[in-house]
């Protein structure tokens, strides 16, 4: 087989400059017809920019792209679509208030002489498409906002497929999905590949790439690093190429578990319930322990973390901290008790994106950094901020810089620093490393383990099993809005936890 | 990593160096110089004093209004509350025969209640503050009309009339209070954490809540502040004209938005300062003053003020979008 002849898409010396920042630097590689080609790289490596250029949404500063031997003459989405390229964005572009059919055929109102929509025709056409992918959980007339995220994604993919493209681009299609849904999606992509479609997709999930991608192109700092064939791909090689350094196995290495758990209870939630959201959830955190909480999407882990911190109302709950019952379950009360919360979605909340890093650090401890006249002591605050920037090695131009202009990893570090700077007694962390690169991930894990060893209680909510396994002494597993069981020490394996997460505990045969 | 030193680290939101925070000063100085040289009437002690006196009354209303804008919320009922409070204080004073200070106090308390209703509806039921306060604007305008009907253009005498006319030396107390309040608020908003937290809540109330700040309570408090300061301003204004005028406070909400946004406050919240809002008021007063001395048709004056509001708000949105892109 001759490589060159099989290349469907050739990317030649693509560069992209944003002001002084070089997002892409002479990237060249080829994609073969009918393969699943993964794009891998740390955050900020330039993957998203590259696919946007292929889609014609961004114009490159230099370089060219050939599709099927033809030079792409324009960079405009309509031109790219005309060439046979379709893209599913990370942020889905769906009409939530419309039906599945309308989302599959958004242009349908433009057809026909009098432009009256032939609903039956379109609905049956939609049904056909859904059937052909054995996608039976939705019906064409259903409103889009009643379809879950995985389903919406699927519908968006089907819409792209209906245009019969040659190349399908997917920007992190699995990032919002749980493992099961991601797997189903990848199987669908495999089917599409079998029908001759060429797929380029961005992902952070190494296992998924190893399982489903035919080849992978690794990028780093806007540059092409390498393209690996299936037989060259393994976890180590991918991580090494991504980070550009020999990566010791510190990332997911198992630490030694605390064999004798201190029987003193530090924090206890008793029978936290909310109608239709959570069934009587109870949990205990022992002194000096890192407790993990795991659950698949929709199991209620995120809501539990928010409710026990007082960010959402509950029907009933008793929360005890260091032997004293917390009177009012509000975040203000928690902070007063030395309990802090690392939010799971830093874009939405957890950071003041337009205030300086110093202001961010000051926020949970305004009183501490102020004098008795309530005036903020800028020097003291600068000192604290500086020490945390060094301790967390946050890459930042000045203390005045705002999180909005930082990379995801640095934002996450600023958020964690904001929490830890208060010297908390207990830290509840929700998805501590979501959407950040491997390097920052390791640093954050180390910081968490560090404060845990100093006696800070930690409860980690994470949808990433390897992360939980490497951080936790004990893991509580949730399934369908209730706590389904717990596993500790050496019994914690991916299999045992996944089983608890996907099967009601009465059904788990003992 | 680039260097940073402890000394140059002032990082306050309200003090961030960018053109948009200072533009109101340039605008005001530019207009001041223009009017000084282009007209004979503008630069005289009498004229400038009269402008200052006008501003010193509207100023009260803009204190609360700006604080609320920092929250990212708006109070369209300021004008109505302003007019209503003058009429109510007058009613209590004239019809109920209460001493002026008691009437004043009761009026302000009632206004606080109005603000609390605005705040409760917005914060507890997540209704847009624009809509709630437009409703309240209509409600309070109705009450104002009822009270004015009852008063049948009675003149306020005695303490009520002399309230606004009190002077310290040769200067009306309202002007002195204006200067003191501006300085105090400017210092507190920049330095005191109890005030600086307003900016944080305005920027992202959920983030503030996560870190233990009672965001909802602060947001509600600012609705109360807005109504209270509008109420105080309304009583002072009524004292000045010594009767309850049907026109009192009409259109004031537009003056407030224009002045505050010119002064760097944003409809998205997280920005603004009392000083700059006051300069915004001064700018608008100069525009009106200038148009009068060029004998611009009053209806055209209205056109100009409307255009200034549109431009100010557009610039705010374009700037904010740019900085968030």
CSV table of N, CA, C and O in Angstrom, one decimal, chain A residues 306 309-311 328 331-332 335-336 340-343 347-356 358-360 362-364 366-367 370-371 373-379 382 386 389-390 393-400 402 404-405 415 418-419, chain B residues 1-17 184 187-215 217 268-271 320-325:
chain,number,residue,atom,x,y,z
A,306,UNK,N,-22.6,19.7,45.8
A,306,UNK,CA,-23.2,21.0,45.9
A,306,UNK,C,-24.1,21.1,47.1
A,306,UNK,O,-24.1,22.1,47.8
A,309,UNK,N,-22.5,21.2,50.6
A,309,UNK,CA,-21.8,22.4,50.8
A,309,UNK,C,-22.7,23.6,50.9
A,309,UNK,O,-22.3,24.8,51.1
A,310,UNK,N,-24.0,23.4,50.7
A,310,UNK,CA,-25.0,24.5,50.9
A,310,UNK,C,-25.2,25.3,49.6
A,310,UNK,O,-25.7,26.4,49.7
A,311,UNK,N,-24.8,24.8,48.5
A,311,UNK,CA,-25.0,25.6,47.3
A,311,UNK,C,-26.3,25.4,46.7
A,311,UNK,O,-26.8,26.1,45.8
A,328,UNK,N,-26.8,25.8,60.1
A,328,UNK,CA,-27.4,26.1,58.8
A,328,UNK,C,-26.5,25.7,57.7
A,328,UNK,O,-25.3,26.0,57.7
A,331,UNK,N,-23.1,27.9,52.3
A,331,UNK,CA,-21.7,28.0,52.0
A,331,UNK,C,-21.0,28.9,53.0
A,331,UNK,O,-19.8,28.7,53.4
A,332,UNK,N,-21.7,30.0,53.4
A,332,UNK,CA,-21.1,30.9,54.3
A,332,UNK,C,-20.7,30.2,55.7
A,332,UNK,O,-19.6,30.5,56.2
A,335,UNK,N,-17.6,27.9,55.1
A,335,UNK,CA,-16.3,28.7,55.0
A,335,UNK,C,-15.9,29.1,56.4
A,335,UNK,O,-14.7,29.0,56.8
A,336,UNK,N,-16.9,29.5,57.2
A,336,UNK,CA,-16.6,29.9,58.6
A,336,UNK,C,-16.0,28.7,59.4
A,336,UNK,O,-15.2,28.9,60.2
A,340,UNK,N,-13.9,24.3,52.5
A,340,UNK,CA,-14.0,25.0,51.2
A,340,UNK,C,-14.3,24.0,50.1
A,340,UNK,O,-14.3,22.8,50.2
A,341,UNK,N,-14.7,24.6,49.0
A,341,UNK,CA,-15.2,23.8,47.9
A,341,UNK,C,-14.6,24.3,46.6
A,341,UNK,O,-14.6,25.4,46.2
A,342,UNK,N,-14.0,23.3,45.9
A,342,UNK,CA,-13.4,23.6,44.6
A,342,UNK,C,-14.4,23.2,43.5
A,342,UNK,O,-14.8,22.1,43.4
A,343,UNK,N,-14.9,24.3,42.8
A,343,UNK,CA,-16.0,24.1,41.9
A,343,UNK,C,-15.6,23.2,40.7
A,343,UNK,O,-14.5,23.2,40.3
A,347,UNK,N,-15.2,27.6,34.5
A,347,UNK,CA,-15.7,28.7,33.6
A,347,UNK,C,-16.9,29.4,34.1
A,347,UNK,O,-17.1,30.6,34.0
A,348,UNK,N,-17.8,28.6,34.8
A,348,UNK,CA,-19.0,29.1,35.3
A,348,UNK,C,-18.8,29.8,36.6
A,348,UNK,O,-19.3,30.9,36.8
A,349,UNK,N,-18.2,29.2,37.5
A,349,UNK,CA,-18.0,29.7,38.9
A,349,UNK,C,-16.8,29.1,39.5
A,349,UNK,O,-16.3,28.0,39.2
A,350,UNK,N,-16.3,29.8,40.6
A,350,UNK,CA,-15.1,29.3,41.3
A,350,UNK,C,-13.9,30.2,41.1
A,350,UNK,O,-13.0,30.2,41.8
A,351,UNK,N,-14.0,31.1,40.0
A,351,UNK,CA,-13.0,32.1,39.8
A,351,UNK,C,-13.7,33.4,39.4
A,351,UNK,O,-14.8,33.4,38.9
A,352,UNK,N,-13.0,34.5,39.7
A,352,UNK,CA,-13.4,35.8,39.2
A,352,UNK,C,-12.6,36.0,38.0
A,352,UNK,O,-11.4,36.4,38.1
A,353,UNK,N,-13.1,35.8,36.8
A,353,UNK,CA,-12.3,35.8,35.6
A,353,UNK,C,-11.8,37.2,35.3
A,353,UNK,O,-10.8,37.3,34.6
A,354,UNK,N,-12.5,38.2,35.7
A,354,UNK,CA,-12.0,39.5,35.3
A,354,UNK,C,-11.4,40.3,36.5
A,354,UNK,O,-11.2,41.5,36.4
A,355,UNK,N,-11.1,39.6,37.6
A,355,UNK,CA,-10.3,40.2,38.6
A,355,UNK,C,-8.9,39.6,38.7
A,355,UNK,O,-8.7,38.5,38.3
A,356,UNK,N,-8.0,40.3,39.3
A,356,UNK,CA,-6.6,39.9,39.4
A,356,UNK,C,-6.6,38.6,40.2
A,356,UNK,O,-7.5,38.2,41.0
A,358,UNK,N,-4.7,38.1,42.6
A,358,UNK,CA,-4.7,38.6,44.0
A,358,UNK,C,-6.1,38.7,44.6
A,358,UNK,O,-6.4,38.3,45.7
A,359,UNK,N,-7.0,39.3,43.8
A,359,UNK,CA,-8.3,39.5,44.3
A,359,UNK,C,-9.0,38.1,44.5
A,359,UNK,O,-9.7,37.9,45.4
A,360,UNK,N,-8.7,37.2,43.5
A,360,UNK,CA,-9.2,35.8,43.7
A,360,UNK,C,-8.8,35.2,45.0
A,360,UNK,O,-9.6,34.6,45.7
A,362,UNK,N,-7.9,36.6,47.6
A,362,UNK,CA,-8.4,37.3,48.8
A,362,UNK,C,-9.8,36.9,49.1
A,362,UNK,O,-10.3,36.9,50.2
A,363,UNK,N,-10.6,36.5,48.0
A,363,UNK,CA,-12.0,36.4,48.1
A,363,UNK,C,-12.5,35.5,49.3
A,363,UNK,O,-13.4,36.0,50.1
A,364,UNK,N,-12.0,34.3,49.5
A,364,UNK,CA,-12.6,33.5,50.7
A,364,UNK,C,-12.0,33.9,52.0
A,364,UNK,O,-12.5,33.4,53.0
A,366,UNK,N,-11.3,37.4,52.9
A,366,UNK,CA,-11.2,38.9,52.9
A,366,UNK,C,-11.0,39.5,54.3
A,366,UNK,O,-10.2,40.4,54.5
A,367,UNK,N,-11.6,38.9,55.3
A,367,UNK,CA,-11.4,39.4,56.7
A,367,UNK,C,-10.0,39.2,57.1
A,367,UNK,O,-9.4,40.1,57.8
A,370,UNK,N,-7.5,41.7,55.9
A,370,UNK,CA,-7.8,43.1,56.1
A,370,UNK,C,-7.5,43.5,57.5
A,370,UNK,O,-7.4,42.6,58.4
A,371,UNK,N,-7.3,44.8,57.7
A,371,UNK,CA,-7.0,45.2,59.1
A,371,UNK,C,-8.3,45.5,59.9
A,371,UNK,O,-9.4,45.3,59.3
A,373,UNK,N,-9.8,48.1,60.4
A,373,UNK,CA,-10.7,49.1,59.8
A,373,UNK,C,-11.3,48.5,58.6
A,373,UNK,O,-11.8,49.3,57.7
A,374,UNK,N,-11.3,47.2,58.4
A,374,UNK,CA,-11.8,46.5,57.2
A,374,UNK,C,-11.0,46.9,55.9
A,374,UNK,O,-11.5,46.5,54.8
A,375,UNK,N,-9.9,47.5,56.0
A,375,UNK,CA,-9.1,47.9,54.8
A,375,UNK,C,-8.2,46.7,54.4
A,375,UNK,O,-7.5,46.1,55.3
A,376,UNK,N,-8.2,46.3,53.2
A,376,UNK,CA,-7.4,45.2,52.7
A,376,UNK,C,-5.9,45.6,52.7
A,376,UNK,O,-5.5,46.7,52.3
A,377,UNK,N,-5.1,44.7,53.3
A,377,UNK,CA,-3.7,45.0,53.4
A,377,UNK,C,-3.0,44.4,52.2
A,377,UNK,O,-2.7,43.2,52.1
A,378,UNK,N,-2.8,45.3,51.2
A,378,UNK,CA,-2.4,44.9,49.9
A,378,UNK,C,-1.0,44.1,50.0
A,378,UNK,O,-0.8,43.2,49.3
A,379,UNK,N,-0.1,44.6,50.8
A,379,UNK,CA,1.2,44.0,50.9
A,379,UNK,C,1.1,42.6,51.4
A,379,UNK,O,1.7,41.6,50.9
A,382,UNK,N,-0.4,40.4,48.7
A,382,UNK,CA,0.6,40.2,47.7
A,382,UNK,C,1.5,39.1,48.1
A,382,UNK,O,1.9,38.2,47.3
A,386,UNK,N,1.9,35.7,46.1
A,386,UNK,CA,3.2,35.3,45.5
A,386,UNK,C,3.6,33.9,46.0
A,386,UNK,O,4.1,33.1,45.2
A,389,UNK,N,1.7,31.4,44.1
A,389,UNK,CA,2.1,31.3,42.7
A,389,UNK,C,3.4,30.5,42.5
A,389,UNK,O,3.5,29.6,41.6
A,390,UNK,N,4.3,30.6,43.5
A,390,UNK,CA,5.5,29.9,43.4
A,390,UNK,C,5.2,28.4,43.8
A,390,UNK,O,5.7,27.5,43.1
A,393,UNK,N,3.6,26.7,41.1
A,393,UNK,CA,4.2,27.1,39.8
A,393,UNK,C,3.2,27.5,38.7
A,393,UNK,O,3.0,26.9,37.7
A,394,UNK,N,2.5,28.6,39.1
A,394,UNK,CA,1.5,29.1,38.2
A,394,UNK,C,2.2,30.1,37.2
A,394,UNK,O,2.9,31.0,37.6
A,395,UNK,N,2.0,29.8,35.9
A,395,UNK,CA,2.7,30.7,34.9
A,395,UNK,C,1.8,31.9,34.7
A,395,UNK,O,0.7,31.8,34.2
A,396,UNK,N,2.3,33.1,35.1
A,396,UNK,CA,1.5,34.2,35.1
A,396,UNK,C,2.3,35.5,34.9
A,396,UNK,O,3.4,35.6,35.4
A,397,UNK,N,1.9,36.4,34.1
A,397,UNK,CA,2.7,37.6,33.8
A,397,UNK,C,2.9,38.5,35.0
A,397,UNK,O,3.9,39.1,35.2
A,398,UNK,N,1.8,38.7,35.8
A,398,UNK,CA,2.0,39.5,37.0
A,398,UNK,C,0.8,39.2,38.0
A,398,UNK,O,-0.1,38.5,37.6
A,399,UNK,N,0.9,39.7,39.2
A,399,UNK,CA,-0.1,39.4,40.2
A,399,UNK,C,-1.4,40.1,39.7
A,399,UNK,O,-2.5,39.8,40.3
A,400,UNK,N,-1.3,41.0,38.8
A,400,UNK,CA,-2.5,41.7,38.3
A,400,UNK,C,-3.3,41.0,37.3
A,400,UNK,O,-4.4,41.3,36.9
A,402,UNK,N,-5.5,38.5,35.1
A,402,UNK,CA,-6.8,38.0,35.4
A,402,UNK,C,-6.9,36.5,34.9
A,402,UNK,O,-6.3,36.2,33.8
A,404,UNK,N,-9.0,35.1,33.2
A,404,UNK,CA,-9.6,34.9,31.9
A,404,UNK,C,-8.5,34.8,30.8
A,404,UNK,O,-8.7,34.1,29.8
A,405,UNK,N,-7.3,35.4,31.1
A,405,UNK,CA,-6.2,35.3,30.1
A,405,UNK,C,-5.3,34.2,30.3
A,405,UNK,O,-4.2,34.1,29.7
A,415,UNK,N,-7.5,28.5,41.1
A,415,UNK,CA,-8.7,28.2,41.8
A,415,UNK,C,-8.4,27.3,43.0
A,415,UNK,O,-8.9,27.5,44.1
A,418,UNK,N,-6.7,29.4,45.6
A,418,UNK,CA,-7.6,30.2,46.3
A,418,UNK,C,-8.2,29.5,47.5
A,418,UNK,O,-8.4,30.0,48.6
A,419,UNK,N,-8.5,28.2,47.2
A,419,UNK,CA,-9.0,27.4,48.3
A,419,UNK,C,-8.0,27.1,49.4
A,419,UNK,O,-8.3,27.2,50.6
B,1,UNK,N,8.9,33.5,34.2
B,1,UNK,CA,7.9,34.4,34.9
B,1,UNK,C,8.4,35.8,35.1
B,1,UNK,O,9.6,36.0,35.5
B,2,UNK,N,7.6,36.7,34.8
B,2,UNK,CA,8.1,38.1,34.9
B,2,UNK,C,8.0,38.6,36.3
B,2,UNK,O,7.4,38.0,37.2
B,3,UNK,N,8.7,39.7,36.5
B,3,UNK,CA,8.8,40.1,37.9
B,3,UNK,C,7.6,40.8,38.4
B,3,UNK,O,6.8,41.4,37.7
B,4,UNK,N,7.5,40.8,39.7
B,4,UNK,CA,6.4,41.6,40.3
B,4,UNK,C,6.9,42.0,41.7
B,4,UNK,O,7.7,41.3,42.3
B,5,UNK,N,6.5,43.2,42.1
B,5,UNK,CA,7.0,43.6,43.4
B,5,UNK,C,5.8,43.9,44.2
B,5,UNK,O,4.7,44.1,43.8
B,6,UNK,N,6.0,44.0,45.5
B,6,UNK,CA,4.9,44.2,46.4
B,6,UNK,C,4.2,45.5,46.3
B,6,UNK,O,3.1,45.7,46.7
B,7,UNK,N,5.0,46.5,45.9
B,7,UNK,CA,4.4,47.8,45.9
B,7,UNK,C,3.4,48.2,44.8
B,7,UNK,O,2.5,48.9,45.1
B,8,UNK,N,3.7,47.7,43.6
B,8,UNK,CA,2.9,48.1,42.5
B,8,UNK,C,1.7,47.2,42.3
B,8,UNK,O,1.2,47.1,41.2
B,9,UNK,N,1.2,46.6,43.4
B,9,UNK,CA,0.2,45.6,43.2
B,9,UNK,C,-1.2,46.0,43.5
B,9,UNK,O,-2.0,45.2,43.9
B,10,UNK,N,-1.5,47.2,43.3
B,10,UNK,CA,-2.9,47.5,43.5
B,10,UNK,C,-3.7,46.9,42.4
B,10,UNK,O,-3.3,47.0,41.2
B,11,UNK,N,-4.7,46.2,42.7
B,11,UNK,CA,-5.3,45.4,41.7
B,11,UNK,C,-6.8,45.5,41.7
B,11,UNK,O,-7.5,44.7,41.1
B,12,UNK,N,-7.3,46.6,42.3
B,12,UNK,CA,-8.7,46.7,42.5
B,12,UNK,C,-9.4,46.8,41.2
B,12,UNK,O,-8.9,47.4,40.2
B,13,UNK,N,-10.5,46.2,41.1
B,13,UNK,CA,-11.3,46.2,39.9
B,13,UNK,C,-11.6,47.6,39.5
B,13,UNK,O,-11.4,48.0,38.3
B,14,UNK,N,-12.0,48.5,40.5
B,14,UNK,CA,-12.3,49.8,40.1
B,14,UNK,C,-11.1,50.7,39.8
B,14,UNK,O,-11.3,51.8,39.3
B,15,UNK,N,-9.9,50.2,39.9
B,15,UNK,CA,-8.8,51.0,39.7
B,15,UNK,C,-8.0,50.5,38.5
B,15,UNK,O,-6.9,50.9,38.2
B,16,UNK,N,-8.5,49.5,37.8
B,16,UNK,CA,-7.8,48.9,36.7
B,16,UNK,C,-7.5,49.9,35.7
B,16,UNK,O,-8.4,50.7,35.3
B,17,UNK,N,-6.3,50.0,35.2
B,17,UNK,CA,-6.0,51.0,34.2
B,17,UNK,C,-6.5,50.6,32.8
B,17,UNK,O,-6.1,49.7,32.2
B,184,UNK,N,-15.7,59.5,50.7
B,184,UNK,CA,-15.8,58.3,51.6
B,184,UNK,C,-16.1,57.1,50.8
B,184,UNK,O,-15.5,56.0,51.0
B,187,UNK,N,-13.1,55.8,48.8
B,187,UNK,CA,-12.1,55.1,49.6
B,187,UNK,C,-12.6,53.8,50.0
B,187,UNK,O,-11.9,52.7,49.9
B,188,UNK,N,-13.8,53.7,50.5
B,188,UNK,CA,-14.4,52.4,50.9
B,188,UNK,C,-14.4,51.4,49.8
B,188,UNK,O,-14.1,50.2,50.0
B,189,UNK,N,-14.9,51.8,48.7
B,189,UNK,CA,-15.1,50.9,47.6
B,189,UNK,C,-13.7,50.3,47.1
B,189,UNK,O,-13.6,49.2,46.6
B,190,UNK,N,-12.7,51.1,47.2
B,190,UNK,CA,-11.4,50.7,46.8
B,190,UNK,C,-10.6,49.9,47.8
B,190,UNK,O,-9.9,49.0,47.5
B,191,UNK,N,-10.8,50.2,49.1
B,191,UNK,CA,-10.0,49.7,50.1
B,191,UNK,C,-10.7,48.7,51.1
B,191,UNK,O,-10.1,47.7,51.5
B,192,UNK,N,-11.9,49.0,51.4
B,192,UNK,CA,-12.5,48.2,52.5
B,192,UNK,C,-13.1,46.9,51.9
B,192,UNK,O,-13.8,47.0,50.9
B,193,UNK,N,-12.8,45.8,52.5
B,193,UNK,CA,-13.3,44.6,51.9
B,193,UNK,C,-14.8,44.5,52.0
B,193,UNK,O,-15.5,43.8,51.1
B,194,UNK,N,-15.5,45.2,52.9
B,194,UNK,CA,-16.9,45.1,53.0
B,194,UNK,C,-17.6,45.7,51.8
B,194,UNK,O,-18.7,45.4,51.5
B,195,UNK,N,-16.9,46.7,51.2
B,195,UNK,CA,-17.4,47.3,50.0
B,195,UNK,C,-16.9,46.7,48.7
B,195,UNK,O,-17.6,46.6,47.7
B,196,UNK,N,-15.6,46.3,48.8
B,196,UNK,CA,-15.0,45.7,47.6
B,196,UNK,C,-15.7,44.5,47.2
B,196,UNK,O,-15.7,44.1,46.0
B,197,UNK,N,-16.3,43.8,48.1
B,197,UNK,CA,-16.9,42.5,47.9
B,197,UNK,C,-18.1,42.8,46.9
B,197,UNK,O,-18.5,41.9,46.2
B,198,UNK,N,-18.6,44.0,46.9
B,198,UNK,CA,-19.7,44.3,46.0
B,198,UNK,C,-19.3,44.0,44.5
B,198,UNK,O,-20.0,43.5,43.7
B,199,UNK,N,-18.1,44.4,44.2
B,199,UNK,CA,-17.5,44.1,42.8
B,199,UNK,C,-17.5,42.6,42.6
B,199,UNK,O,-17.8,42.2,41.5
B,200,UNK,N,-17.1,41.9,43.6
B,200,UNK,CA,-16.9,40.5,43.4
B,200,UNK,C,-18.3,39.8,43.2
B,200,UNK,O,-18.4,39.0,42.3
B,201,UNK,N,-19.2,40.2,44.0
B,201,UNK,CA,-20.6,39.6,43.8
B,201,UNK,C,-21.1,40.0,42.4
B,201,UNK,O,-21.7,39.2,41.7
B,202,UNK,N,-20.9,41.3,42.1
B,202,UNK,CA,-21.4,41.8,40.8
B,202,UNK,C,-20.7,41.0,39.6
B,202,UNK,O,-21.4,40.7,38.6
B,203,UNK,N,-19.5,40.7,39.8
B,203,UNK,CA,-18.8,40.0,38.7
B,203,UNK,C,-19.3,38.5,38.5
B,203,UNK,O,-19.5,38.1,37.4
B,204,UNK,N,-19.4,37.9,39.6
B,204,UNK,CA,-19.9,36.5,39.6
B,204,UNK,C,-20.4,36.1,41.0
B,204,UNK,O,-19.7,35.7,41.9
B,205,UNK,N,-21.7,36.2,41.1
B,205,UNK,CA,-22.3,36.1,42.5
B,205,UNK,C,-22.2,34.6,42.9
B,205,UNK,O,-22.1,34.3,44.1
B,206,UNK,N,-22.1,33.7,42.0
B,206,UNK,CA,-22.0,32.3,42.3
B,206,UNK,C,-20.6,32.0,42.9
B,206,UNK,O,-20.5,31.3,43.9
B,207,UNK,N,-19.6,32.6,42.3
B,207,UNK,CA,-18.3,32.4,42.8
B,207,UNK,C,-18.2,33.0,44.2
B,207,UNK,O,-17.6,32.3,45.1
B,208,UNK,N,-18.7,34.2,44.4
B,208,UNK,CA,-18.7,34.8,45.7
B,208,UNK,C,-19.4,33.9,46.7
B,208,UNK,O,-18.9,33.7,47.8
B,209,UNK,N,-20.5,33.3,46.3
B,209,UNK,CA,-21.2,32.4,47.2
B,209,UNK,C,-20.4,31.2,47.6
B,209,UNK,O,-20.4,30.8,48.8
B,210,UNK,N,-19.7,30.6,46.6
B,210,UNK,CA,-18.9,29.4,46.9
B,210,UNK,C,-17.9,29.7,48.0
B,210,UNK,O,-17.6,28.9,48.8
B,211,UNK,N,-17.3,31.0,48.0
B,211,UNK,CA,-16.3,31.3,48.9
B,211,UNK,C,-16.9,32.0,50.2
B,211,UNK,O,-16.2,32.8,50.9
B,212,UNK,N,-18.2,31.7,50.4
B,212,UNK,CA,-18.7,32.0,51.7
B,212,UNK,C,-19.3,33.4,51.8
B,212,UNK,O,-19.6,33.9,52.9
B,213,UNK,N,-19.5,34.1,50.7
B,213,UNK,CA,-20.0,35.5,50.8
B,213,UNK,C,-21.5,35.3,50.5
B,213,UNK,O,-22.0,34.6,49.7
B,214,UNK,N,-22.3,36.1,51.4
B,214,UNK,CA,-23.8,36.0,51.3
B,214,UNK,C,-24.2,36.8,50.1
B,214,UNK,O,-24.8,37.9,50.3
B,215,UNK,N,-24.0,36.3,48.9
B,215,UNK,CA,-24.3,37.1,47.7
B,215,UNK,C,-25.7,37.5,47.6
B,215,UNK,O,-26.0,38.7,47.3
B,217,UNK,N,-27.9,38.1,49.9
B,217,UNK,CA,-28.3,39.1,50.9
B,217,UNK,C,-27.7,40.4,50.4
B,217,UNK,O,-28.4,41.5,50.4
B,268,UNK,N,-23.3,44.8,32.8
B,268,UNK,CA,-23.0,43.4,33.2
B,268,UNK,C,-22.5,43.3,34.6
B,268,UNK,O,-22.3,42.2,35.1
B,269,UNK,N,-22.4,44.4,35.3
B,269,UNK,CA,-22.0,44.3,36.7
B,269,UNK,C,-20.5,44.3,36.9
B,269,UNK,O,-19.7,44.1,35.9
B,270,UNK,N,-20.1,44.4,38.2
B,270,UNK,CA,-18.7,44.3,38.5
B,270,UNK,C,-17.8,45.5,38.3
B,270,UNK,O,-16.7,45.5,38.6
B,271,UNK,N,-18.5,46.6,37.8
B,271,UNK,CA,-17.7,47.8,37.6
B,271,UNK,C,-18.5,49.0,38.0
B,271,UNK,O,-19.8,48.9,38.0
B,320,UNK,N,-16.9,45.6,26.9
B,320,UNK,CA,-17.0,44.4,27.8
B,320,UNK,C,-16.8,43.2,26.9
B,320,UNK,O,-16.1,42.2,27.3
B,321,UNK,N,-17.4,43.1,25.7
B,321,UNK,CA,-17.3,42.0,24.9
B,321,UNK,C,-15.9,41.8,24.5
B,321,UNK,O,-15.4,40.7,24.5
B,322,UNK,N,-15.2,42.9,24.1
B,322,UNK,CA,-13.8,42.8,23.7
B,322,UNK,C,-13.0,42.2,24.8
B,322,UNK,O,-12.2,41.3,24.6
B,323,UNK,N,-13.2,42.7,26.0
B,323,UNK,CA,-12.3,42.2,27.1
B,323,UNK,C,-12.6,40.8,27.5
B,323,UNK,O,-11.8,40.1,28.1
B,324,UNK,N,-13.8,40.3,27.1
B,324,UNK,CA,-14.1,38.9,27.5
B,324,UNK,C,-13.9,38.0,26.3
B,324,UNK,O,-14.1,36.8,26.4
B,325,UNK,N,-13.5,38.5,25.1
B,325,UNK,CA,-13.4,37.7,24.0
B,325,UNK,C,-12.1,36.7,24.1
B,325,UNK,O,-11.2,37.0,24.8
